[in-house]
PDB file of C-alpha atoms in Angstrom:
ATOM      1  CA  UNK A   1     -37.674 -52.514  -5.347  1.00  0.00           C
ATOM      2  CA  UNK A   2     -33.979 -52.719  -4.418  1.00  0.00           C
ATOM      3  CA  UNK A   3     -32.183 -56.073  -4.373  1.00  0.00           C
ATOM      4  CA  UNK A   4     -31.780 -57.476  -0.884  1.00  0.00           C
ATOM      5  CA  UNK A   5     -28.000 -57.248  -0.868  1.00  0.00           C
ATOM      6  CA  UNK A   6     -28.189 -53.453  -1.375  1.00  0.00           C
ATOM      7  CA  UNK A   7     -30.475 -52.811   1.570  1.00  0.00           C
ATOM      8  CA  UNK A   8     -27.700 -53.501   4.086  1.00  0.00           C
ATOM      9  CA  UNK A   9     -25.045 -51.455   2.314  1.00  0.00           C
ATOM     10  CA  UNK A  10     -24.195 -47.985   3.467  1.00  0.00           C
ATOM     11  CA  UNK A  11     -24.619 -45.513   0.634  1.00  0.00           C
ATOM     12  CA  UNK A  12     -21.739 -43.036   0.481  1.00  0.00           C
ATOM     13  CA  UNK A  13     -22.224 -39.619  -0.983  1.00  0.00           C
ATOM     14  CA  UNK A  14     -19.506 -37.575  -2.553  1.00  0.00           C
ATOM     15  CA  UNK A  15     -17.950 -34.878  -0.422  1.00  0.00           C
ATOM     16  CA  UNK A  16     -17.416 -31.489  -2.040  1.00  0.00           C
ATOM     17  CA  UNK A  17     -14.235 -29.479  -1.801  1.00  0.00           C
ATOM     18  CA  UNK A  18     -16.042 -26.962   0.417  1.00  0.00           C
ATOM     19  CA  UNK A  19     -17.037 -29.769   2.807  1.00  0.00           C
ATOM     20  CA  UNK A  20     -13.408 -30.936   3.046  1.00  0.00           C
ATOM     21  CA  UNK A  21     -12.306 -27.358   3.714  1.00  0.00           C
ATOM     22  CA  UNK A  22     -14.978 -26.832   6.353  1.00  0.00           C
ATOM     23  CA  UNK A  23     -13.988 -30.104   8.032  1.00  0.00           C
ATOM     24  CA  UNK A  24     -10.350 -28.981   7.992  1.00  0.00           C
ATOM     25  CA  UNK A  25     -11.339 -25.649   9.571  1.00  0.00           C
ATOM     26  CA  UNK A  26     -13.251 -27.401  12.338  1.00  0.00           C
ATOM     27  CA  UNK A  27     -10.337 -29.747  12.924  1.00  0.00           C
ATOM     28  CA  UNK A  28      -7.916 -26.804  13.019  1.00  0.00           C
ATOM     29  CA  UNK A  29     -10.142 -25.028  15.521  1.00  0.00           C
ATOM     30  CA  UNK A  30     -10.356 -28.044  17.829  1.00  0.00           C
ATOM     31  CA  UNK A  31      -6.839 -29.430  17.650  1.00  0.00           C
ATOM     32  CA  UNK A  32      -4.533 -27.107  15.759  1.00  0.00           C
ATOM     33  CA  UNK A  33      -2.831 -27.640  12.432  1.00  0.00           C
ATOM     34  CA  UNK A  34      -1.153 -30.897  13.534  1.00  0.00           C
ATOM     35  CA  UNK A  35      -4.616 -32.457  13.991  1.00  0.00           C
ATOM     36  CA  UNK A  36      -5.440 -32.009  10.302  1.00  0.00           C
ATOM     37  CA  UNK A  37      -4.917 -35.406   8.726  1.00  0.00           C
ATOM     38  CA  UNK A  38      -6.488 -36.888   5.614  1.00  0.00           C
ATOM     39  CA  UNK A  39      -7.386 -40.069   7.496  1.00  0.00           C
ATOM     40  CA  UNK A  40      -8.932 -38.224  10.420  1.00  0.00           C
ATOM     41  CA  UNK A  41     -11.026 -35.935   8.237  1.00  0.00           C
ATOM     42  CA  UNK A  42     -12.209 -38.818   6.038  1.00  0.00           C
ATOM     43  CA  UNK A  43     -13.271 -40.729   9.138  1.00  0.00           C
ATOM     44  CA  UNK A  44     -15.100 -37.695  10.499  1.00  0.00           C
ATOM     45  CA  UNK A  45     -16.860 -37.209   7.148  1.00  0.00           C
ATOM     46  CA  UNK A  46     -17.721 -40.901   7.013  1.00  0.00           C
ATOM     47  CA  UNK A  47     -16.034 -41.550   3.682  1.00  0.00           C
ATOM     48  CA  UNK A  48     -12.955 -43.200   2.219  1.00  0.00           C
ATOM     49  CA  UNK A  49      -9.849 -41.010   2.169  1.00  0.00           C
ATOM     50  CA  UNK A  50      -9.436 -41.528  -1.598  1.00  0.00           C
ATOM     51  CA  UNK A  51     -12.166 -38.891  -2.103  1.00  0.00           C
ATOM     52  CA  UNK A  52      -9.766 -36.331  -0.684  1.00  0.00           C
ATOM     53  CA  UNK A  53      -7.501 -36.665  -3.728  1.00  0.00           C
ATOM     54  CA  UNK A  54     -10.236 -35.562  -6.128  1.00  0.00           C
ATOM     55  CA  UNK A  55      -9.887 -32.080  -4.641  1.00  0.00           C
ATOM     56  CA  UNK A  56      -6.339 -31.833  -3.263  1.00  0.00           C
ATOM     57  CA  UNK A  57      -2.889 -33.040  -4.319  1.00  0.00           C
ATOM     58  CA  UNK A  58      -1.839 -33.753  -0.745  1.00  0.00           C
ATOM     59  CA  UNK A  59      -2.089 -32.389   2.799  1.00  0.00           C
ATOM     60  CA  UNK A  60       0.209 -29.441   2.004  1.00  0.00           C
ATOM     61  CA  UNK A  61      -2.081 -28.461  -0.880  1.00  0.00           C
ATOM     62  CA  UNK A  62      -5.042 -28.642   1.503  1.00  0.00           C
ATOM     63  CA  UNK A  63      -3.273 -26.392   4.015  1.00  0.00           C
ATOM     64  CA  UNK A  64      -2.517 -23.789   1.323  1.00  0.00           C
ATOM     65  CA  UNK A  65      -6.098 -23.896   0.149  1.00  0.00           C
ATOM     66  CA  UNK A  66      -7.399 -23.549   3.715  1.00  0.00           C
ATOM     67  CA  UNK A  67      -5.497 -20.278   4.011  1.00  0.00           C
ATOM     68  CA  UNK A  68      -6.999 -18.969   0.758  1.00  0.00           C
ATOM     69  CA  UNK A  69     -10.482 -20.191   1.698  1.00  0.00           C
ATOM     70  CA  UNK A  70     -10.266 -18.552   5.120  1.00  0.00           C
ATOM     71  CA  UNK A  71      -9.009 -15.281   3.636  1.00  0.00           C
ATOM     72  CA  UNK A  72     -11.926 -15.207   1.226  1.00  0.00           C
ATOM     73  CA  UNK A  73     -14.649 -16.447   3.581  1.00  0.00           C
ATOM     74  CA  UNK A  74     -13.810 -14.200   6.536  1.00  0.00           C
ATOM     75  CA  UNK A  75     -12.479 -11.067   4.895  1.00  0.00           C
ATOM     76  CA  UNK A  76     -12.923 -10.714   1.154  1.00  0.00           C
ATOM     77  CA  UNK A  77     -16.588 -11.626   1.497  1.00  0.00           C
ATOM     78  CA  UNK A  78     -16.866  -8.251   3.249  1.00  0.00           C
ATOM     79  CA  UNK A  79     -14.075  -6.151   1.726  1.00  0.00           C
ATOM     80  CA  UNK A  80     -15.083  -7.056  -1.833  1.00  0.00           C
ATOM     81  CA  UNK A  81     -18.826  -6.726  -1.234  1.00  0.00           C
ATOM     82  CA  UNK A  82     -20.112  -3.888  -3.469  1.00  0.00           C
ATOM     83  CA  UNK A  83     -23.402  -3.740  -1.573  1.00  0.00           C
ATOM     84  CA  UNK A  84     -21.600  -2.466   1.529  1.00  0.00           C
ATOM     85  CA  UNK A  85     -20.343   0.571  -0.376  1.00  0.00           C
ATOM     86  CA  UNK A  86     -23.949   1.678  -0.925  1.00  0.00           C
ATOM     87  CA  UNK A  87     -24.182   2.504   2.779  1.00  0.00           C
ATOM     88  CA  UNK A  88     -22.806   5.657   4.321  1.00  0.00           C
ATOM     89  CA  UNK A  89     -19.623   5.099   6.344  1.00  0.00           C
ATOM     90  CA  UNK A  90     -21.276   4.855   9.772  1.00  0.00           C
ATOM     91  CA  UNK A  91     -24.047   2.562   8.522  1.00  0.00           C
ATOM     92  CA  UNK A  92     -21.397   0.519   6.700  1.00  0.00           C
ATOM     93  CA  UNK A  93     -19.491  -0.068   9.953  1.00  0.00           C
ATOM     94  CA  UNK A  94     -22.706  -1.222  11.610  1.00  0.00           C
ATOM     95  CA  UNK A  95     -23.491  -3.507   8.678  1.00  0.00           C
ATOM     96  CA  UNK A  96     -19.976  -5.019   8.797  1.00  0.00           C
ATOM     97  CA  UNK A  97     -20.377  -5.768  12.503  1.00  0.00           C
ATOM     98  CA  UNK A  98     -23.820  -7.289  11.878  1.00  0.00           C
ATOM     99  CA  UNK A  99     -22.473  -9.519   9.093  1.00  0.00           C
ATOM    100  CA  UNK A 100     -19.633 -10.719  11.311  1.00  0.00           C
ATOM    101  CA  UNK A 101     -22.146 -11.556  14.040  1.00  0.00           C
ATOM    102  CA  UNK A 102     -24.819 -13.091  11.796  1.00  0.00           C
ATOM    103  CA  UNK A 103     -22.435 -15.380   9.930  1.00  0.00           C
ATOM    104  CA  UNK A 104     -20.037 -16.016  12.853  1.00  0.00           C
ATOM    105  CA  UNK A 105     -17.233 -15.018  10.524  1.00  0.00           C
ATOM    106  CA  UNK A 106     -14.605 -14.993  13.276  1.00  0.00           C
ATOM    107  CA  UNK A 107     -15.306 -18.491  14.647  1.00  0.00           C
ATOM    108  CA  UNK A 108     -11.878 -19.731  13.460  1.00  0.00           C
ATOM    109  CA  UNK A 109      -9.954 -16.553  14.246  1.00  0.00           C
ATOM    110  CA  UNK A 110      -7.953 -17.886  17.194  1.00  0.00           C
ATOM    111  CA  UNK A 111      -6.997 -21.094  15.370  1.00  0.00           C
ATOM    112  CA  UNK A 112      -5.519 -19.176  12.436  1.00  0.00           C
ATOM    113  CA  UNK A 113      -3.642 -16.790  14.670  1.00  0.00           C
ATOM    114  CA  UNK A 114      -2.191 -19.732  16.618  1.00  0.00           C
ATOM    115  CA  UNK A 115      -1.206 -21.418  13.352  1.00  0.00           C
ATOM    116  CA  UNK A 116       0.473 -18.179  12.221  1.00  0.00           C
ATOM    117  CA  UNK A 117       2.784 -18.340  15.237  1.00  0.00           C
ATOM    118  CA  UNK A 118       4.189 -21.643  13.930  1.00  0.00           C
ATOM    119  CA  UNK A 119       4.121 -21.279  10.154  1.00  0.00           C
ATOM    120  CA  UNK A 120       5.422 -18.548   7.840  1.00  0.00           C
ATOM    121  CA  UNK A 121       2.768 -19.118   5.170  1.00  0.00           C
ATOM    122  CA  UNK A 122      -0.034 -18.907   7.745  1.00  0.00           C
ATOM    123  CA  UNK A 123       1.610 -15.761   9.169  1.00  0.00           C
ATOM    124  CA  UNK A 124       1.544 -14.179   5.682  1.00  0.00           C
ATOM    125  CA  UNK A 125      -2.147 -15.046   5.323  1.00  0.00           C
ATOM    126  CA  UNK A 126      -2.990 -13.515   8.708  1.00  0.00           C
ATOM    127  CA  UNK A 127      -0.981 -10.404   7.846  1.00  0.00           C
ATOM    128  CA  UNK A 128      -2.869 -10.113   4.537  1.00  0.00           C
ATOM    129  CA  UNK A 129      -6.229 -10.494   6.304  1.00  0.00           C
ATOM    130  CA  UNK A 130      -5.252  -7.836   8.860  1.00  0.00           C
ATOM    131  CA  UNK A 131      -4.257  -5.439   6.079  1.00  0.00           C
ATOM    132  CA  UNK A 132      -7.432  -6.031   4.030  1.00  0.00           C
ATOM    133  CA  UNK A 133      -9.597  -5.472   7.106  1.00  0.00           C
ATOM    134  CA  UNK A 134      -7.751  -2.358   8.225  1.00  0.00           C
ATOM    135  CA  UNK A 135      -7.733  -0.804   4.758  1.00  0.00           C
ATOM    136  CA  UNK A 136     -11.451  -1.386   4.268  1.00  0.00           C
ATOM    137  CA  UNK A 137     -12.447  -0.084   7.692  1.00  0.00           C
ATOM    138  CA  UNK A 138      -9.994   2.824   7.492  1.00  0.00           C
ATOM    139  CA  UNK A 139     -11.795   4.065   4.383  1.00  0.00           C
ATOM    140  CA  UNK A 140     -15.028   4.325   6.363  1.00  0.00           C
ATOM    141  CA  UNK A 141     -13.364   6.309   9.142  1.00  0.00           C
ATOM    142  CA  UNK A 142     -11.606   8.486   6.576  1.00  0.00           C
ATOM    143  CA  UNK A 143     -14.963   9.266   4.949  1.00  0.00           C
ATOM    144  CA  UNK A 144     -16.144  10.393   8.390  1.00  0.00           C
ATOM    145  CA  UNK A 145     -13.319  12.934   8.502  1.00  0.00           C
ATOM    146  CA  UNK A 146     -10.768  11.118  10.639  1.00  0.00           C
ATOM    147  CA  UNK A 147      -7.090  11.072   9.674  1.00  0.00           C
ATOM    148  CA  UNK A 148      -3.648  10.311  11.064  1.00  0.00           C
ATOM    149  CA  UNK A 149      -3.402   8.654  14.458  1.00  0.00           C
ATOM    150  CA  UNK A 150      -7.096   9.270  15.119  1.00  0.00           C
ATOM    151  CA  UNK A 151      -8.055   7.283  12.014  1.00  0.00           C
ATOM    152  CA  UNK A 152      -5.522   4.497  12.690  1.00  0.00           C
ATOM    153  CA  UNK A 153      -6.587   4.078  16.313  1.00  0.00           C
ATOM    154  CA  UNK A 154     -10.298   3.875  15.457  1.00  0.00           C
ATOM    155  CA  UNK A 155      -9.774   1.451  12.588  1.00  0.00           C
ATOM    156  CA  UNK A 156      -7.523  -0.792  14.696  1.00  0.00           C
ATOM    157  CA  UNK A 157      -9.966  -0.772  17.612  1.00  0.00           C
ATOM    158  CA  UNK A 158     -12.861  -1.683  15.323  1.00  0.00           C
ATOM    159  CA  UNK A 159     -10.954  -4.494  13.588  1.00  0.00           C
ATOM    160  CA  UNK A 160      -9.540  -5.880  16.842  1.00  0.00           C
ATOM    161  CA  UNK A 161     -12.902  -5.874  18.558  1.00  0.00           C
ATOM    162  CA  UNK A 162     -14.783  -7.408  15.641  1.00  0.00           C
ATOM    163  CA  UNK A 163     -12.102 -10.052  15.132  1.00  0.00           C
ATOM    164  CA  UNK A 164     -11.830 -11.086  18.767  1.00  0.00           C
ATOM    165  CA  UNK A 165     -15.241 -10.442  20.341  1.00  0.00           C
ATOM    166  CA  UNK A 166     -16.613 -13.961  19.818  1.00  0.00           C
ATOM    167  CA  UNK A 167     -13.464 -15.865  20.849  1.00  0.00           C
ATOM    168  CA  UNK A 168     -12.815 -13.562  23.828  1.00  0.00           C
ATOM    169  CA  UNK A 169     -16.381 -13.277  25.139  1.00  0.00           C
ATOM    170  CA  UNK A 170     -18.265 -16.441  24.134  1.00  0.00           C
ATOM    171  CA  UNK A 171     -20.629 -16.072  27.093  1.00  0.00           C
ATOM    172  CA  UNK A 172     -22.232 -12.885  25.717  1.00  0.00           C
ATOM    173  CA  UNK A 173     -25.551 -13.657  24.064  1.00  0.00           C
ATOM    174  CA  UNK A 174     -26.163 -12.957  20.386  1.00  0.00           C
ATOM    175  CA  UNK A 175     -28.943 -10.545  21.370  1.00  0.00           C
ATOM    176  CA  UNK A 176     -26.607  -8.545  23.628  1.00  0.00           C
ATOM    177  CA  UNK A 177     -23.890  -8.474  20.958  1.00  0.00           C
ATOM    178  CA  UNK A 178     -26.401  -7.029  18.500  1.00  0.00           C
ATOM    179  CA  UNK A 179     -27.514  -4.393  21.030  1.00  0.00           C
ATOM    180  CA  UNK A 180     -23.925  -3.217  21.510  1.00  0.00           C
ATOM    181  CA  UNK A 181     -23.042  -2.823  17.820  1.00  0.00           C
ATOM    182  CA  UNK A 182     -24.642   0.600  17.374  1.00  0.00           C
ATOM    183  CA  UNK A 183     -23.261   1.878  20.679  1.00  0.00           C
ATOM    184  CA  UNK A 184     -19.743   0.732  19.787  1.00  0.00           C
ATOM    185  CA  UNK A 185     -19.885   2.343  16.348  1.00  0.00           C
ATOM    186  CA  UNK A 186     -21.280   5.531  17.886  1.00  0.00           C
ATOM    187  CA  UNK A 187     -18.401   5.625  20.372  1.00  0.00           C
ATOM    188  CA  UNK A 188     -15.781   5.108  17.645  1.00  0.00           C
ATOM    189  CA  UNK A 189     -17.301   7.647  15.256  1.00  0.00           C
ATOM    190  CA  UNK A 190     -17.949  10.379  17.829  1.00  0.00           C
ATOM    191  CA  UNK A 191     -15.729  13.410  17.219  1.00  0.00           C
ATOM    192  CA  UNK A 192     -16.340  15.059  20.595  1.00  0.00           C
ATOM    193  CA  UNK A 193     -13.214  15.392  22.687  1.00  0.00           C
ATOM    194  CA  UNK A 194     -13.217  15.335  26.485  1.00  0.00           C
TER     195      UNK A 194
END
């Protein structure tokens, strides 16, 4: 049995680095980069702010790490996924779109793009993410026989749509989004000309 004085105490758990980063992403999404404060995040997590310093040197270190975390979690998780390369190019495009939908990978897209308008380091991260996405998707369209402007246009359309569908059209149901994936990929991979 616990001593009486412990029964009224709130037990605090440690907060992992990933939890701090996720909290920072949610804060960024709701209020922009200026809203990210150590005090505010600690309060939201229900812990003392000293726990922050186990994982980060300071707020600037956190912001740098957010950019790396976002790059990995929304792009490299797909572009460096060897399992995707086992699919043919058309099936791969469908699988990419399904992963983006299933894991809501683009839920912070608008926040990072807004941040990039104000900060050179964030702008470099967004540019890197754009390049990684375009290169990966371009390879699929290239495998399907597209090249030049035709390849560039299809890759850009795919990346733009997948990146912005959720933020632009939040009212569309998950079921409807899933139904449209195959049709969209079919449209972009169709070689028939009008």
